[in-house]
Each structure stands twice: as C-alpha cells, then as structure tokens.
Amino acid sequence: HTRILKKRLKKVKGIKLVFESNNFHEIVINTKKTPTKIINQMAEHQILAGVDVSKSYPELGNALSVCVTETKTKEDIDNYVKALTSHL
C-alpha cells in the first residue's frame, strides 16, 4: 500500500517526496505549509496526517512522515490524498 500512496502523492502539486528510495511503511514528504498546520487541519476531519519530523530533522524543511500499512484500503488512501491536497 505504501507504493500506492507514494505513486498518488507524486502526482500532487505542492508535495515533494524527500526520499525516492524503497520504503517499508513510511514516506517522508515536504510541503510549503508547515507540518503542524497540516496535522491540525486534517485532525479537524479525524484524519491523522502523519508525524512532524521537521523539528528533529530541520534540514528536511517542512517534512511530514506518513505511514500506511495493509490495514488501509485504496479508498482510505484516496481519501487521505484528497484531504491532504485540500489542505496544502
């Protein structure tokens, strides 16, 4: 499912994948908006956006670590990408 999410996020204007290498369950993305704002806005819709890693790794910029496992459906992934896109 990580590959599905990664493929869909690559198509979203305003999102940059920080690492292009293979992933297990996590993807680190970079946006123009701060991770805190994205996390708070998506939380209003009961969506866990990810983990703000910008404080631990400031060299990555506005970095957000996103995790997806086999427990998430393609519909869940679509809903996540749609919500994330609307908050960029």
JSON list of N, CA, C and O in Angstrom, two decimals, residues 54-87:
[
{"chain": "A", "resi": 54, "resn": "SER", "atom": "N", "xyz": [10.05, 17.77, 11.11]},
{"chain": "A", "resi": 54, "resn": "SER", "atom": "CA", "xyz": [10.83, 18.97, 10.80]},
{"chain": "A", "resi": 54, "resn": "SER", "atom": "C", "xyz": [11.65, 19.47, 11.98]},
{"chain": "A", "resi": 54, "resn": "SER", "atom": "O", "xyz": [12.69, 20.09, 11.79]},
{"chain": "A", "resi": 55, "resn": "LYS", "atom": "N", "xyz": [11.18, 19.21, 13.20]},
{"chain": "A", "resi": 55, "resn": "LYS", "atom": "CA", "xyz": [11.93, 19.68, 14.37]},
{"chain": "A", "resi": 55, "resn": "LYS", "atom": "C", "xyz": [13.15, 18.80, 14.63]},
{"chain": "A", "resi": 55, "resn": "LYS", "atom": "O", "xyz": [14.20, 19.28, 15.01]},
{"chain": "A", "resi": 56, "resn": "SER", "atom": "N", "xyz": [13.01, 17.52, 14.40]},
{"chain": "A", "resi": 56, "resn": "SER", "atom": "CA", "xyz": [14.12, 16.59, 14.60]},
{"chain": "A", "resi": 56, "resn": "SER", "atom": "C", "xyz": [15.11, 16.64, 13.44]},
{"chain": "A", "resi": 56, "resn": "SER", "atom": "O", "xyz": [16.30, 16.37, 13.63]},
{"chain": "A", "resi": 57, "resn": "TYR", "atom": "N", "xyz": [14.62, 16.94, 12.24]},
{"chain": "A", "resi": 57, "resn": "TYR", "atom": "CA", "xyz": [15.45, 16.99, 11.04]},
{"chain": "A", "resi": 57, "resn": "TYR", "atom": "C", "xyz": [15.18, 18.28, 10.27]},
{"chain": "A", "resi": 57, "resn": "TYR", "atom": "O", "xyz": [14.58, 18.26, 9.18]},
{"chain": "A", "resi": 58, "resn": "PRO", "atom": "N", "xyz": [15.62, 19.42, 10.81]},
{"chain": "A", "resi": 58, "resn": "PRO", "atom": "CA", "xyz": [15.32, 20.70, 10.17]},
{"chain": "A", "resi": 58, "resn": "PRO", "atom": "C", "xyz": [15.87, 20.82, 8.75]},
{"chain": "A", "resi": 58, "resn": "PRO", "atom": "O", "xyz": [15.33, 21.58, 7.94]},
{"chain": "A", "resi": 59, "resn": "GLU", "atom": "N", "xyz": [16.89, 20.06, 8.45]},
{"chain": "A", "resi": 59, "resn": "GLU", "atom": "CA", "xyz": [17.46, 20.11, 7.10]},
{"chain": "A", "resi": 59, "resn": "GLU", "atom": "C", "xyz": [16.49, 19.57, 6.04]},
{"chain": "A", "resi": 59, "resn": "GLU", "atom": "O", "xyz": [16.67, 19.81, 4.85]},
{"chain": "A", "resi": 60, "resn": "LEU", "atom": "N", "xyz": [15.44, 18.88, 6.46]},
{"chain": "A", "resi": 60, "resn": "LEU", "atom": "CA", "xyz": [14.44, 18.35, 5.54]},
{"chain": "A", "resi": 60, "resn": "LEU", "atom": "C", "xyz": [13.33, 19.35, 5.24]},
{"chain": "A", "resi": 60, "resn": "LEU", "atom": "O", "xyz": [12.44, 19.09, 4.43]},
{"chain": "A", "resi": 61, "resn": "GLY", "atom": "N", "xyz": [13.35, 20.50, 5.90]},
{"chain": "A", "resi": 61, "resn": "GLY", "atom": "CA", "xyz": [12.32, 21.51, 5.68]},
{"chain": "A", "resi": 61, "resn": "GLY", "atom": "C", "xyz": [11.01, 21.12, 6.33]},
{"chain": "A", "resi": 61, "resn": "GLY", "atom": "O", "xyz": [10.99, 20.51, 7.40]},
{"chain": "A", "resi": 62, "resn": "ASN", "atom": "N", "xyz": [9.90, 21.45, 5.69]},
{"chain": "A", "resi": 62, "resn": "ASN", "atom": "CA", "xyz": [8.56, 21.14, 6.22]},
{"chain": "A", "resi": 62, "resn": "ASN", "atom": "C", "xyz": [8.25, 19.67, 5.98]},
{"chain": "A", "resi": 62, "resn": "ASN", "atom": "O", "xyz": [7.41, 19.31, 5.16]},
{"chain": "A", "resi": 63, "resn": "ALA", "atom": "N", "xyz": [8.93, 18.81, 6.70]},
{"chain": "A", "resi": 63, "resn": "ALA", "atom": "CA", "xyz": [8.83, 17.38, 6.46]},
{"chain": "A", "resi": 63, "resn": "ALA", "atom": "C", "xyz": [7.79, 16.71, 7.34]},
{"chain": "A", "resi": 63, "resn": "ALA", "atom": "O", "xyz": [7.70, 16.96, 8.53]},
{"chain": "A", "resi": 64, "resn": "LEU", "atom": "N", "xyz": [7.03, 15.84, 6.71]},
{"chain": "A", "resi": 64, "resn": "LEU", "atom": "CA", "xyz": [5.97, 15.09, 7.37]},
{"chain": "A", "resi": 64, "resn": "LEU", "atom": "C", "xyz": [6.16, 13.62, 7.03]},
{"chain": "A", "resi": 64, "resn": "LEU", "atom": "O", "xyz": [6.27, 13.25, 5.86]},
{"chain": "A", "resi": 65, "resn": "SER", "atom": "N", "xyz": [6.25, 12.78, 8.05]},
{"chain": "A", "resi": 65, "resn": "SER", "atom": "CA", "xyz": [6.37, 11.35, 7.85]},
{"chain": "A", "resi": 65, "resn": "SER", "atom": "C", "xyz": [4.98, 10.74, 7.83]},
{"chain": "A", "resi": 65, "resn": "SER", "atom": "O", "xyz": [4.20, 10.92, 8.77]},
{"chain": "A", "resi": 66, "resn": "VAL", "atom": "N", "xyz": [4.68, 10.03, 6.77]},
{"chain": "A", "resi": 66, "resn": "VAL", "atom": "CA", "xyz": [3.37, 9.43, 6.57]},
{"chain": "A", "resi": 66, "resn": "VAL", "atom": "C", "xyz": [3.53, 7.92, 6.54]},
{"chain": "A", "resi": 66, "resn": "VAL", "atom": "O", "xyz": [4.41, 7.40, 5.87]},
{"chain": "A", "resi": 67, "resn": "CYS", "atom": "N", "xyz": [2.67, 7.23, 7.27]},
{"chain": "A", "resi": 67, "resn": "CYS", "atom": "CA", "xyz": [2.73, 5.77, 7.34]},
{"chain": "A", "resi": 67, "resn": "CYS", "atom": "C", "xyz": [1.44, 5.17, 6.81]},
{"chain": "A", "resi": 67, "resn": "CYS", "atom": "O", "xyz": [0.35, 5.67, 7.10]},
{"chain": "A", "resi": 68, "resn": "VAL", "atom": "N", "xyz": [1.57, 4.11, 6.02]},
{"chain": "A", "resi": 68, "resn": "VAL", "atom": "CA", "xyz": [0.40, 3.38, 5.54]},
{"chain": "A", "resi": 68, "resn": "VAL", "atom": "C", "xyz": [0.75, 1.89, 5.57]},
{"chain": "A", "resi": 68, "resn": "VAL", "atom": "O", "xyz": [1.85, 1.50, 5.21]},
{"chain": "A", "resi": 69, "resn": "THR", "atom": "N", "xyz": [-0.20, 1.10, 6.05]},
{"chain": "A", "resi": 69, "resn": "THR", "atom": "CA", "xyz": [0.01, -0.35, 6.12]},
{"chain": "A", "resi": 69, "resn": "THR", "atom": "C", "xyz": [-1.08, -1.06, 5.35]},
{"chain": "A", "resi": 69, "resn": "THR", "atom": "O", "xyz": [-1.98, -0.43, 4.79]},
{"chain": "A", "resi": 70, "resn": "GLU", "atom": "N", "xyz": [-1.02, -2.38, 5.38]},
{"chain": "A", "resi": 70, "resn": "GLU", "atom": "CA", "xyz": [-2.01, -3.19, 4.67]},
{"chain": "A", "resi": 70, "resn": "GLU", "atom": "C", "xyz": [-3.40, -3.08, 5.27]},
{"chain": "A", "resi": 70, "resn": "GLU", "atom": "O", "xyz": [-4.38, -3.53, 4.67]},
{"chain": "A", "resi": 71, "resn": "THR", "atom": "N", "xyz": [-3.52, -2.44, 6.43]},
{"chain": "A", "resi": 71, "resn": "THR", "atom": "CA", "xyz": [-4.85, -2.26, 7.04]},
{"chain": "A", "resi": 71, "resn": "THR", "atom": "C", "xyz": [-5.65, -1.16, 6.34]},
{"chain": "A", "resi": 71, "resn": "THR", "atom": "O", "xyz": [-6.85, -1.05, 6.57]},
{"chain": "A", "resi": 72, "resn": "LYS", "atom": "N", "xyz": [-4.99, -0.36, 5.53]},
{"chain": "A", "resi": 72, "resn": "LYS", "atom": "CA", "xyz": [-5.67, 0.73, 4.82]},
{"chain": "A", "resi": 72, "resn": "LYS", "atom": "C", "xyz": [-6.08, 0.27, 3.43]},
{"chain": "A", "resi": 72, "resn": "LYS", "atom": "O", "xyz": [-5.32, -0.39, 2.72]},
{"chain": "A", "resi": 73, "resn": "THR", "atom": "N", "xyz": [-7.28, 0.65, 3.04]},
{"chain": "A", "resi": 73, "resn": "THR", "atom": "CA", "xyz": [-7.79, 0.30, 1.72]},
{"chain": "A", "resi": 73, "resn": "THR", "atom": "C", "xyz": [-7.39, 1.36, 0.70]},
{"chain": "A", "resi": 73, "resn": "THR", "atom": "O", "xyz": [-6.92, 2.45, 1.07]},
{"chain": "A", "resi": 74, "resn": "LYS", "atom": "N", "xyz": [-7.60, 1.06, -0.56]},
{"chain": "A", "resi": 74, "resn": "LYS", "atom": "CA", "xyz": [-7.34, 2.05, -1.60]},
{"chain": "A", "resi": 74, "resn": "LYS", "atom": "C", "xyz": [-8.24, 3.27, -1.41]},
{"chain": "A", "resi": 74, "resn": "LYS", "atom": "O", "xyz": [-7.84, 4.39, -1.67]},
{"chain": "A", "resi": 75, "resn": "GLU", "atom": "N", "xyz": [-9.45, 3.02, -0.93]},
{"chain": "A", "resi": 75, "resn": "GLU", "atom": "CA", "xyz": [-10.37, 4.12, -0.64]},
{"chain": "A", "resi": 75, "resn": "GLU", "atom": "C", "xyz": [-9.82, 5.00, 0.49]},
{"chain": "A", "resi": 75, "resn": "GLU", "atom": "O", "xyz": [-9.90, 6.22, 0.42]},
{"chain": "A", "resi": 76, "resn": "ASP", "atom": "N", "xyz": [-9.25, 4.38, 1.52]},
{"chain": "A", "resi": 76, "resn": "ASP", "atom": "CA", "xyz": [-8.62, 5.14, 2.61]},
{"chain": "A", "resi": 76, "resn": "ASP", "atom": "C", "xyz": [-7.50, 6.01, 2.07]},
{"chain": "A", "resi": 76, "resn": "ASP", "atom": "O", "xyz": [-7.36, 7.18, 2.44]},
{"chain": "A", "resi": 77, "resn": "ILE", "atom": "N", "xyz": [-6.69, 5.43, 1.19]},
{"chain": "A", "resi": 77, "resn": "ILE", "atom": "CA", "xyz": [-5.57, 6.17, 0.60]},
{"chain": "A", "resi": 77, "resn": "ILE", "atom": "C", "xyz": [-6.09, 7.32, -0.25]},
{"chain": "A", "resi": 77, "resn": "ILE", "atom": "O", "xyz": [-5.59, 8.44, -0.17]},
{"chain": "A", "resi": 78, "resn": "ASP", "atom": "N", "xyz": [-7.10, 7.06, -1.06]},
{"chain": "A", "resi": 78, "resn": "ASP", "atom": "CA", "xyz": [-7.70, 8.13, -1.87]},
{"chain": "A", "resi": 78, "resn": "ASP", "atom": "C", "xyz": [-8.23, 9.26, -1.00]},
{"chain": "A", "resi": 78, "resn": "ASP", "atom": "O", "xyz": [-8.03, 10.44, -1.30]},
{"chain": "A", "resi": 79, "resn": "ASN", "atom": "N", "xyz": [-8.92, 8.91, 0.09]},
{"chain": "A", "resi": 79, "resn": "ASN", "atom": "CA", "xyz": [-9.46, 9.92, 0.99]},
{"chain": "A", "resi": 79, "resn": "ASN", "atom": "C", "xyz": [-8.34, 10.72, 1.65]},
{"chain": "A", "resi": 79, "resn": "ASN", "atom": "O", "xyz": [-8.47, 11.94, 1.82]},
{"chain": "A", "resi": 80, "resn": "TYR", "atom": "N", "xyz": [-7.26, 10.05, 2.02]},
{"chain": "A", "resi": 80, "resn": "TYR", "atom": "CA", "xyz": [-6.11, 10.75, 2.63]},
{"chain": "A", "resi": 80, "resn": "TYR", "atom": "C", "xyz": [-5.51, 11.74, 1.65]},
{"chain": "A", "resi": 80, "resn": "TYR", "atom": "O", "xyz": [-5.29, 12.90, 1.99]},
{"chain": "A", "resi": 81, "resn": "VAL", "atom": "N", "xyz": [-5.25, 11.29, 0.43]},
{"chain": "A", "resi": 81, "resn": "VAL", "atom": "CA", "xyz": [-4.64, 12.16, -0.58]},
{"chain": "A", "resi": 81, "resn": "VAL", "atom": "C", "xyz": [-5.54, 13.34, -0.89]},
{"chain": "A", "resi": 81, "resn": "VAL", "atom": "O", "xyz": [-5.08, 14.49, -1.00]},
{"chain": "A", "resi": 82, "resn": "LYS", "atom": "N", "xyz": [-6.83, 13.09, -1.00]},
{"chain": "A", "resi": 82, "resn": "LYS", "atom": "CA", "xyz": [-7.80, 14.17, -1.27]},
{"chain": "A", "resi": 82, "resn": "LYS", "atom": "C", "xyz": [-7.79, 15.19, -0.13]},
{"chain": "A", "resi": 82, "resn": "LYS", "atom": "O", "xyz": [-7.74, 16.40, -0.37]},
{"chain": "A", "resi": 83, "resn": "ALA", "atom": "N", "xyz": [-7.82, 14.71, 1.10]},
{"chain": "A", "resi": 83, "resn": "ALA", "atom": "CA", "xyz": [-7.81, 15.62, 2.25]},
{"chain": "A", "resi": 83, "resn": "ALA", "atom": "C", "xyz": [-6.50, 16.38, 2.34]},
{"chain": "A", "resi": 83, "resn": "ALA", "atom": "O", "xyz": [-6.49, 17.60, 2.57]},
{"chain": "A", "resi": 84, "resn": "LEU", "atom": "N", "xyz": [-5.40, 15.69, 2.15]},
{"chain": "A", "resi": 84, "resn": "LEU", "atom": "CA", "xyz": [-4.09, 16.35, 2.22]},
{"chain": "A", "resi": 84, "resn": "LEU", "atom": "C", "xyz": [-3.99, 17.42, 1.14]},
{"chain": "A", "resi": 84, "resn": "LEU", "atom": "O", "xyz": [-3.56, 18.56, 1.40]},
{"chain": "A", "resi": 85, "resn": "THR", "atom": "N", "xyz": [-4.40, 17.10, -0.06]},
{"chain": "A", "resi": 85, "resn": "THR", "atom": "CA", "xyz": [-4.35, 18.05, -1.17]},
{"chain": "A", "resi": 85, "resn": "THR", "atom": "C", "xyz": [-5.17, 19.30, -0.86]},
{"chain": "A", "resi": 85, "resn": "THR", "atom": "O", "xyz": [-4.75, 20.42, -1.16]},
{"chain": "A", "resi": 86, "resn": "SER", "atom": "N", "xyz": [-6.31, 19.13, -0.23]},
{"chain": "A", "resi": 86, "resn": "SER", "atom": "CA", "xyz": [-7.18, 20.28, 0.07]},
{"chain": "A", "resi": 86, "resn": "SER", "atom": "C", "xyz": [-6.59, 21.18, 1.17]},
{"chain": "A", "resi": 86, "resn": "SER", "atom": "O", "xyz": [-7.04, 22.30, 1.34]},
{"chain": "A", "resi": 87, "resn": "HIS", "atom": "N", "xyz": [-5.59, 20.68, 1.89]},
{"chain": "A", "resi": 87, "resn": "HIS", "atom": "CA", "xyz": [-5.00, 21.47, 2.98]},
{"chain": "A", "resi": 87, "resn": "HIS", "atom": "C", "xyz": [-3.60, 22.00, 2.66]},
{"chain": "A", "resi": 87, "resn": "HIS", "atom": "O", "xyz": [-2.91, 22.49, 3.55]}
]
